[in-house]
Amino acid sequence: MLTRIAIADDHPLVLFGTRLVIEAEGRHSVVGEAQCAEALLDLLATEDVDLVVTDFSMPGGKRPDGQAMLQALRRNHPRIPVVLVTMITNPTTLNMAMRTGVRGLVYKGSGVDGLRNAVDSVMGGGIYLDSELAPCLQEAGRERTLSVLSPKELEVLRLYVSGPSITEIAAQLRRTVSTISRQRISAMRKLGISNDAELFAFAFEEKLGAPLAMAAEGE
């Protein structure tokens, strides 16, 4: 079954290219296009969509774009993952996007493989961070430090960002599921992290493991 994807960008030529890249291998289908936040939200209200691939800045329409648009997507369609394709490199803006639940960040200046890999990673349940944007998120997270965590909290985080479920971690460490869950939540609270997407980005910054599908040079 084809993945149903909605795409949004205020430039028709970018929409055309995005559709070509997404549909090239015959595994995904673009079921709708939008050129502003309002049109995107209207599209999602009428179409059954598995994934949204959108720009951040799309002036026009009656609904705000940018962070307000991402918040509306999360509020109205919490189960639809979002891949953000952008030229923005501002650390604060990108960090806020991750906090809002964006699961993929693609830099528009990257090659087409970046978008293709982001779609595949996110549809597989993962997080994708373009290597061009990684330094920006590192800068945004410099104020955080692992020193605030207890040894057990750090141990849980290292395992969690590497892939195992809470239940599997509990079995491995011989602790209860509730204890592991509590330690994970406590660690995230101490670090000022509010969701898994931001946690995985932080894990990349601090080299806690390899939880992210990266678009490394030479791959």
GROMACS .gro file of C-alpha atoms in nm, residues 27-216:
model
  190
   27ARG     CA    1   0.629   0.354  -0.275
   28HIS     CA    2   0.469   0.688  -0.186
   29SER     CA    3   0.186   0.892  -0.333
   30VAL     CA    4   0.130   1.267  -0.304
   31VAL     CA    5  -0.244   1.300  -0.241
   32GLY     CA    6  -0.256   1.678  -0.214
   33GLU     CA    7  -0.059   2.002  -0.240
   34ALA     CA    8  -0.089   2.331  -0.052
   35GLN     CA    9   0.079   2.669  -0.089
   36CYS     CA   10  -0.004   2.814   0.253
   37ALA     CA   11  -0.082   2.700   0.606
   38GLU     CA   12  -0.455   2.752   0.562
   39ALA     CA   13  -0.466   2.535   0.250
   40LEU     CA   14  -0.262   2.264   0.422
   41LEU     CA   15  -0.495   2.247   0.722
   42ASP     CA   16  -0.798   2.243   0.491
   43LEU     CA   17  -0.641   1.959   0.293
   44LEU     CA   18  -0.581   1.751   0.605
   45ALA     CA   19  -0.943   1.801   0.709
   46THR     CA   20  -1.063   1.624   0.393
   47GLU     CA   21  -0.787   1.379   0.294
   48ASP     CA   22  -0.662   1.064   0.466
   49VAL     CA   23  -0.291   1.142   0.502
   50ASP     CA   24  -0.003   0.937   0.649
   51LEU     CA   25   0.265   1.207   0.641
   52VAL     CA   26   0.304   1.583   0.592
   53VAL     CA   27   0.607   1.730   0.415
   54THR     CA   28   0.600   2.107   0.454
   55ASP     CA   29   0.797   2.428   0.438
   56PHE     CA   30   0.814   2.647   0.750
   57SER     CA   31   0.758   2.992   0.599
   58MET     CA   32   0.453   3.011   0.370
   59PRO     CA   33   0.297   3.359   0.372
   60GLY     CA   34  -0.058   3.391   0.246
   61GLY     CA   35  -0.396   3.265   0.354
   62LYS     CA   36  -0.585   3.342   0.672
   63ARG     CA   37  -0.391   3.106   0.899
   64PRO     CA   38  -0.041   3.186   1.029
   65ASP     CA   39   0.254   2.984   0.906
   66GLY     CA   40   0.573   2.893   1.091
   67GLN     CA   41   0.558   2.780   1.452
   68ALA     CA   42   0.185   2.856   1.481
   69MET     CA   43   0.120   2.625   1.185
   70LEU     CA   44   0.324   2.344   1.342
   71GLN     CA   45   0.131   2.384   1.666
   72ALA     CA   46  -0.199   2.367   1.475
   73LEU     CA   47  -0.083   2.050   1.299
   74ARG     CA   48   0.007   1.887   1.628
   75ARG     CA   49  -0.316   1.999   1.794
   76ASN     CA   50  -0.552   1.900   1.512
   77HIS     CA   51  -0.366   1.602   1.367
   78PRO     CA   52  -0.142   1.460   1.641
   79ARG     CA   53  -0.104   1.120   1.472
   80ILE     CA   54   0.026   1.256   1.141
   81PRO     CA   55   0.407   1.290   1.148
   82VAL     CA   56   0.565   1.601   0.997
   83VAL     CA   57   0.882   1.642   0.792
   84LEU     CA   58   0.997   2.004   0.776
   85VAL     CA   59   1.186   2.111   0.461
   86THR     CA   60   1.339   2.454   0.512
   87MET     CA   61   1.620   2.699   0.445
   88ILE     CA   62   1.605   2.816   0.808
   89THR     CA   63   1.917   2.758   1.017
   90ASN     CA   64   1.823   2.963   1.324
   91PRO     CA   65   1.892   2.737   1.626
   92THR     CA   66   1.598   2.866   1.831
   93THR     CA   67   1.350   2.821   1.547
   94LEU     CA   68   1.466   2.467   1.469
   95ASN     CA   69   1.467   2.370   1.835
   96MET     CA   70   1.111   2.500   1.874
   97ALA     CA   71   1.007   2.297   1.569
   98MET     CA   72   1.144   1.981   1.729
   99ARG     CA   73   0.966   2.068   2.053
  100THR     CA   74   0.642   2.092   1.856
  101GLY     CA   75   0.683   1.732   1.742
  102VAL     CA   76   0.846   1.762   1.399
  103ARG     CA   77   1.002   1.423   1.327
  104GLY     CA   78   1.216   1.512   1.029
  105LEU     CA   79   1.429   1.817   0.945
  106VAL     CA   80   1.556   1.855   0.588
  107TYR     CA   81   1.768   2.145   0.464
  108LYS     CA   82   1.653   2.273   0.124
  109GLY     CA   83   2.012   2.313   0.015
  110SER     CA   84   2.077   1.939   0.052
  111GLY     CA   85   2.048   1.681  -0.224
  112VAL     CA   86   1.730   1.493  -0.310
  113ASP     CA   87   1.847   1.195  -0.103
  114GLY     CA   88   1.787   1.402   0.210
  115LEU     CA   89   1.415   1.428   0.144
  116ARG     CA   90   1.389   1.066   0.036
  117ASN     CA   91   1.573   0.943   0.346
  118ALA     CA   92   1.366   1.166   0.573
  119VAL     CA   93   1.038   1.027   0.440
  120ASP     CA   94   1.158   0.668   0.475
  121SER     CA   95   1.299   0.723   0.826
  122VAL     CA   96   0.992   0.898   0.962
  123MET     CA   97   0.748   0.652   0.806
  124GLY     CA   98   0.955   0.377   0.967
  125GLY     CA   99   0.894   0.532   1.307
  126GLY     CA  100   1.227   0.711   1.337
  127ILE     CA  101   1.362   1.064   1.352
  128TYR     CA  102   1.556   1.227   1.068
  129LEU     CA  103   1.798   1.517   1.110
  130ASP     CA  104   1.979   1.657   0.806
  131SER     CA  105   2.353   1.675   0.866
  132GLU     CA  106   2.348   2.038   0.746
  133LEU     CA  107   2.116   2.131   1.034
  134ALA     CA  108   2.277   1.924   1.310
  135PRO     CA  109   2.520   2.202   1.416
  136CYS     CA  110   2.226   2.440   1.452
  137LEU     CA  111   2.051   2.210   1.698
  138GLN     CA  112   2.379   2.154   1.879
  139GLU     CA  113   2.405   2.528   1.935
  140ALA     CA  114   2.046   2.540   2.062
  141GLY     CA  115   2.117   2.266   2.314
  142ARG     CA  116   2.445   2.389   2.459
  143GLU     CA  117   2.281   2.515   2.774
  144ARG     CA  118   2.183   2.160   2.865
  145THR     CA  119   2.425   1.935   3.049
  146LEU     CA  120   2.419   1.565   3.132
  147SER     CA  121   2.573   1.640   3.471
  148VAL     CA  122   2.226   1.711   3.612
  149LEU     CA  123   2.128   1.346   3.563
  150SER     CA  124   2.178   1.065   3.810
  151PRO     CA  125   2.383   0.764   3.686
  152LYS     CA  126   2.067   0.553   3.659
  153GLU     CA  127   1.880   0.823   3.465
  154LEU     CA  128   2.170   0.857   3.223
  155GLU     CA  129   2.184   0.480   3.181
  156VAL     CA  130   1.814   0.469   3.094
  157LEU     CA  131   1.845   0.753   2.843
  158ARG     CA  132   2.142   0.591   2.668
  159LEU     CA  133   1.944   0.273   2.618
  160TYR     CA  134   1.617   0.444   2.527
  161VAL     CA  135   1.762   0.654   2.243
  162SER     CA  136   1.930   0.343   2.102
  163GLY     CA  137   1.599   0.175   2.026
  164PRO     CA  138   1.480  -0.062   2.303
  165SER     CA  139   1.133  -0.016   2.449
  166ILE     CA  140   1.072   0.073   2.813
  167THR     CA  141   0.975  -0.290   2.878
  168GLU     CA  142   1.295  -0.420   2.718
  169ILE     CA  143   1.508  -0.174   2.915
  170ALA     CA  144   1.338  -0.280   3.237
  171ALA     CA  145   1.418  -0.644   3.166
  172GLN     CA  146   1.779  -0.565   3.076
  173LEU     CA  147   1.841  -0.354   3.387
  174ARG     CA  148   1.626  -0.572   3.613
  175ARG     CA  149   1.406  -0.285   3.721
  176THR     CA  150   1.030  -0.245   3.700
  177VAL     CA  151   0.869  -0.084   3.398
  178SER     CA  152   0.730   0.194   3.619
  179THR     CA  153   1.078   0.266   3.757
  180ILE     CA  154   1.231   0.291   3.408
  181SER     CA  155   0.946   0.512   3.290
  182ARG     CA  156   0.982   0.737   3.594
  183GLN     CA  157   1.359   0.770   3.546
  184ARG     CA  158   1.317   0.857   3.178
  185ILE     CA  159   1.056   1.122   3.254
  186SER     CA  160   1.268   1.265   3.536
  187ALA     CA  161   1.573   1.286   3.309
  188MET     CA  162   1.380   1.461   3.034
  189ARG     CA  163   1.234   1.708   3.283
  190LYS     CA  164   1.581   1.792   3.420
  191LEU     CA  165   1.707   1.853   3.067
  192GLY     CA  166   1.408   2.067   2.973
  193ILE     CA  167   1.302   1.818   2.704
  194SER     CA  168   0.930   1.776   2.640
  195ASN     CA  169   0.902   1.502   2.374
  196ASP     CA  170   1.086   1.214   2.210
  197ALA     CA  171   1.170   1.410   1.895
  198GLU     CA  172   1.363   1.666   2.098
  199LEU     CA  173   1.519   1.388   2.307
  200PHE     CA  174   1.659   1.219   1.995
  201ALA     CA  175   1.797   1.552   1.872
  202PHE     CA  176   1.964   1.606   2.210
  203ALA     CA  177   2.101   1.251   2.202
  204PHE     CA  178   2.270   1.332   1.873
  205GLU     CA  179   2.415   1.654   2.016
  206GLU     CA  180   2.561   1.474   2.317
  207LYS     CA  181   2.660   1.158   2.123
  208LEU     CA  182   2.456   0.935   2.354
  209GLY     CA  183   2.420   0.680   2.077
  210ALA     CA  184   2.312   0.664   1.716
  211PRO     CA  185   1.934   0.708   1.731
  212LEU     CA  186   1.907   0.930   1.426
  213ALA     CA  187   1.921   0.849   1.059
  214MET     CA  188   2.184   1.097   0.944
  215ALA     CA  189   2.259   1.220   0.596
  216ALA     CA  190   2.633   1.198   0.634
   0.00000   0.00000   0.00000
